[in-house]
Short mmCIF file of C-alpha atoms in Angstrom, two decimals:
data_model
loop_
_atom_site.label_atom_id
_atom_site.label_comp_id
_atom_site.label_asym_id
_atom_site.label_seq_id
_atom_site.Cartn_x
_atom_site.Cartn_y
_atom_site.Cartn_z
CA UNK A 1 98.68 89.73 112.27
CA UNK A 2 101.35 91.37 110.13
CA UNK A 3 104.20 92.39 112.39
CA UNK A 4 106.34 93.95 109.66
CA UNK A 5 104.71 96.34 107.22
CA UNK A 6 105.85 98.07 104.07
CA UNK A 7 103.05 100.44 103.26
CA UNK A 8 104.28 101.49 99.82
CA UNK A 9 103.82 98.67 97.32
CA UNK A 10 105.76 100.59 94.68
CA UNK A 11 108.14 103.50 94.24
CA UNK A 12 109.61 105.15 91.14
CA UNK A 13 112.80 107.20 91.34
CA UNK A 14 114.89 108.97 88.74
CA UNK A 15 118.36 107.53 88.13
CA UNK A 16 120.98 109.31 90.21
CA UNK A 17 118.49 110.46 92.86
CA UNK A 18 117.96 109.01 96.32
CA UNK A 19 115.57 106.09 96.85
CA UNK A 20 114.01 105.83 100.30
CA UNK A 21 112.16 102.66 101.25
CA UNK A 22 110.26 102.50 104.51
CA UNK A 23 109.32 99.75 106.91
CA UNK A 24 107.35 99.70 110.16
CA UNK A 25 107.12 96.95 112.76
CA UNK A 26 104.88 96.29 115.72
CA UNK A 27 106.81 93.75 117.81
CA UNK A 28 109.10 95.58 120.25
CA UNK A 29 111.01 92.32 120.84
CA UNK A 30 112.54 92.45 117.37
CA UNK A 31 116.26 92.95 117.77
CA UNK A 32 117.73 92.60 114.29
CA UNK A 33 116.57 93.97 110.98
CA UNK A 34 117.54 93.14 107.43
CA UNK A 35 116.83 94.33 103.92
CA UNK A 36 116.64 91.93 101.02
CA UNK A 37 116.47 92.62 97.31
CA UNK A 38 114.61 90.33 94.93
CA UNK A 39 114.67 90.11 91.16
CA UNK A 40 111.91 88.21 89.29
CA UNK A 41 112.29 84.41 89.31
CA UNK A 42 115.18 84.62 91.81
CA UNK A 43 115.42 84.23 95.55
CA UNK A 44 115.84 87.22 97.88
CA UNK A 45 119.43 88.45 98.21
CA UNK A 46 120.73 89.96 101.45
CA UNK A 47 121.58 93.66 101.19
CA UNK A 48 122.24 95.15 104.58
CA UNK A 49 121.30 94.66 108.23
CA UNK A 50 121.17 96.59 111.48
CA UNK A 51 121.13 95.59 115.10
CA UNK A 52 118.79 97.32 117.51
CA UNK A 53 121.74 98.79 119.41
CA UNK A 54 122.56 100.96 116.39
CA UNK A 55 120.59 103.64 114.61
CA UNK A 56 122.50 103.61 111.34
CA UNK A 57 124.48 101.20 109.21
CA UNK A 58 126.11 102.07 105.93
CA UNK A 59 127.48 99.90 103.15
CA UNK A 60 128.48 101.70 99.97
CA UNK A 61 125.40 103.22 98.36
CA UNK A 62 123.08 101.59 100.92
CA UNK A 63 122.29 103.00 104.35
CA UNK A 64 119.75 101.63 106.80
CA UNK A 65 118.33 103.86 109.55
CA UNK A 66 116.56 102.51 112.61
CA UNK A 67 114.25 104.52 114.87
CA UNK A 68 113.38 102.15 117.71
CA UNK A 69 111.01 104.50 119.49
CA UNK A 70 108.95 104.86 116.31
CA UNK A 71 109.42 101.19 115.37
CA UNK A 72 110.48 102.35 111.95
CA UNK A 73 113.37 101.65 109.64
CA UNK A 74 114.30 102.93 106.24
CA UNK A 75 116.68 102.00 103.46
CA UNK A 76 118.38 104.78 101.53
CA UNK A 77 120.00 104.09 98.18
CA UNK A 78 122.09 106.87 96.74
CA UNK A 79 122.71 107.37 93.92
CA UNK A 80 120.02 105.10 92.49
CA UNK A 81 121.01 103.02 89.48
CA UNK A 82 118.92 101.10 86.92
CA UNK A 83 120.15 97.80 88.37
CA UNK A 84 118.52 98.72 91.66
CA UNK A 85 115.09 98.10 90.10
CA UNK A 86 113.76 95.17 92.09
CA UNK A 87 111.42 94.29 94.95
CA UNK A 88 112.84 95.18 98.36
CA UNK A 89 111.80 93.28 101.46
CA UNK A 90 112.28 94.42 105.00
CA UNK A 91 112.71 91.60 107.55
CA UNK A 92 113.02 91.39 111.32
CA UNK A 93 114.08 88.75 113.83
CA UNK A 94 114.28 88.37 117.59
CA UNK A 95 118.06 88.13 117.53
CA UNK A 96 120.98 88.20 115.13
CA UNK A 97 121.85 84.57 115.77
CA UNK A 98 121.09 81.77 113.38
CA UNK A 99 118.04 79.57 114.09
CA UNK A 100 115.79 82.62 114.30
CA UNK A 101 113.03 82.99 111.76
CA UNK A 102 112.81 86.13 109.67
CA UNK A 103 109.47 87.93 109.62
CA UNK A 104 109.10 89.70 106.29
CA UNK A 105 107.16 92.70 105.07
CA UNK A 106 105.20 92.46 101.83
CA UNK A 107 107.82 94.25 99.78
CA UNK A 108 108.18 97.49 97.82
CA UNK A 109 108.75 97.38 94.08
CA UNK A 110 111.40 99.98 93.23
CA UNK A 111 111.66 101.19 89.64
CA UNK A 112 114.61 103.37 88.66
CA UNK A 113 113.80 105.56 85.68
CA UNK A 114 116.79 106.17 83.38
CA UNK B 1 128.97 78.10 92.11
CA UNK B 2 125.38 77.86 93.36
CA UNK B 3 125.18 78.46 97.10
CA UNK B 4 121.60 77.32 97.77
CA UNK B 5 119.95 75.27 95.06
CA UNK B 6 116.42 73.91 94.74
CA UNK B 7 114.86 71.38 92.40
CA UNK B 8 112.62 71.53 90.58
CA UNK B 9 112.22 75.21 89.68
CA UNK B 10 108.65 74.66 88.48
CA UNK B 11 106.21 71.98 89.57
CA UNK B 12 102.71 71.58 88.15
CA UNK B 13 100.56 68.82 89.59
CA UNK B 14 97.01 67.71 90.28
CA UNK B 15 95.15 68.06 93.55
CA UNK B 16 95.59 65.05 95.80
CA UNK B 17 99.07 64.15 94.54
CA UNK B 18 102.20 63.88 96.71
CA UNK B 19 105.30 65.81 95.68
CA UNK B 20 108.78 66.67 96.98
CA UNK B 21 111.02 69.69 96.60
CA UNK B 22 114.74 69.28 97.22
CA UNK B 23 117.15 71.83 98.65
CA UNK B 24 120.92 71.73 98.98
CA UNK B 25 123.40 74.29 100.29
CA UNK B 26 127.17 74.20 99.78
CA UNK B 27 127.95 77.03 102.20
CA UNK B 28 128.69 74.83 105.19
CA UNK B 29 125.80 76.41 107.10
CA UNK B 30 124.25 74.73 110.11
CA UNK B 31 120.68 75.97 109.77
CA UNK B 32 118.25 75.56 106.88
CA UNK B 33 114.76 76.97 106.41
CA UNK B 34 111.69 76.67 104.23
CA UNK B 35 109.61 79.76 103.44
CA UNK B 36 106.38 80.06 101.47
CA UNK B 37 105.53 83.09 99.34
CA UNK B 38 101.81 83.18 98.69
CA UNK B 39 99.82 84.96 95.98
CA UNK B 40 99.98 88.21 97.96
CA UNK B 41 103.79 88.00 97.82
CA UNK B 42 103.95 87.49 101.59
CA UNK B 43 107.09 85.47 102.55
CA UNK B 44 106.42 83.36 105.61
CA UNK B 45 108.57 80.87 107.54
CA UNK B 46 107.41 77.25 107.52
CA UNK B 47 110.25 75.25 109.12
CA UNK B 48 113.84 75.50 110.21
CA UNK B 49 116.35 72.76 110.91
CA UNK B 50 119.65 73.01 112.71
CA UNK B 51 122.06 70.20 111.99
CA UNK B 52 119.22 67.84 111.06
CA UNK B 53 117.11 68.78 114.09
CA UNK B 54 113.74 70.54 113.73
CA UNK B 55 113.86 73.94 115.43
CA UNK B 56 110.88 75.90 114.05
CA UNK B 57 107.53 74.54 112.92
CA UNK B 58 105.14 77.38 112.24
CA UNK B 59 101.76 75.64 112.49
CA UNK B 60 102.07 74.23 109.03
CA UNK B 61 99.55 71.46 108.17
CA UNK B 62 101.01 68.03 108.82
CA UNK B 63 100.65 67.27 105.11
CA UNK B 64 103.98 69.12 104.90
CA UNK B 65 106.91 67.09 106.17
CA UNK B 66 110.48 68.36 106.01
CA UNK B 67 113.29 65.85 105.87
CA UNK B 68 116.94 66.59 106.56
CA UNK B 69 119.21 63.65 105.65
CA UNK B 70 122.28 65.74 106.50
CA UNK B 71 123.00 69.34 107.36
CA UNK B 72 123.52 70.31 103.70
CA UNK B 73 120.07 69.12 102.60
CA UNK B 74 116.52 69.98 103.61
CA UNK B 75 113.78 68.48 101.48
CA UNK B 76 110.09 69.30 101.65
CA UNK B 77 107.51 66.60 101.05
CA UNK B 78 103.87 67.54 100.59
CA UNK B 79 101.07 64.97 100.77
CA UNK B 80 97.57 65.28 99.34
CA UNK B 81 98.22 68.58 97.59
CA UNK B 82 95.48 71.21 97.74
CA UNK B 83 94.76 74.23 95.56
CA UNK B 84 95.85 76.54 98.39
CA UNK B 85 99.32 75.01 98.37
CA UNK B 86 100.04 76.82 95.11
CA UNK B 87 102.85 79.25 95.93
CA UNK B 88 106.56 79.81 95.55
CA UNK B 89 108.61 77.88 98.10
CA UNK B 90 112.04 79.18 99.07
CA UNK B 91 114.77 77.31 100.85
CA UNK B 92 117.36 79.28 102.82
CA UNK B 93 120.37 78.65 105.03
CA UNK B 94 122.43 80.54 107.59
CA UNK B 95 125.31 80.12 110.00
CA UNK B 96 124.62 79.78 113.70
CA UNK B 97 126.69 82.90 114.39
CA UNK B 98 124.42 85.32 112.53
CA UNK B 99 121.02 85.49 110.91
CA UNK B 100 121.96 86.56 107.41
CA UNK B 101 119.97 83.99 105.48
CA UNK B 102 120.91 82.94 101.96
CA UNK B 103 117.98 82.01 99.75
CA UNK B 104 117.60 79.56 96.91
CA UNK B 105 115.94 80.56 93.62
CA UNK B 106 112.53 79.25 94.63
CA UNK B 107 110.21 76.50 93.40
CA UNK B 108 106.93 77.62 91.87
CA UNK B 109 104.30 75.01 92.75
CA UNK B 110 101.01 75.07 90.87
CA UNK B 111 98.23 72.74 91.98
CA UNK B 112 95.44 72.23 89.43
#
């Protein structure tokens, strides 16, 4: 039973435009959401997170939006740069404290076209 | 400076063998994790340890045994390797105060 889903396996975006990556979840007990970026042959790297008490969190070019009623979150990258080409994983946990496991989506491969 | 390191990076072995993967973190974190990424690229939690104590064990076969000699190390020992164990294994760590997990580079295990 996949509780976190990323329905787009891949996405191509022109450099300088906005990239929007989507994620849906089914477990209403999830309280904390994270986005990770992964390059080939490397481990996932934390990008940005959001608590369920917020609907938006921004960090530089990255913004995460959370719609709790729809159980949906999205990551916006603007402007997109070639170095953003990677696989992006959405993850969720029951709290924002350590000791909690992260439940991951299957990832979206983002390709930025120069 | 490597924050979370794993050895080896690649491991090729025969079915039935026993192997270990080592993980070390120099971030001073209290909690360490093992995740498995299967052929469908699905990253799934296996274990977590907090200060050498097992916290999460996600119905992993008992052929897999984590060992934490101290809070900076979490090793994964696998007995009687099977073809289905072929995957990339990631170690991670986090503080107790938040759940931002830092991942190692992964160990690609291939069982022939």
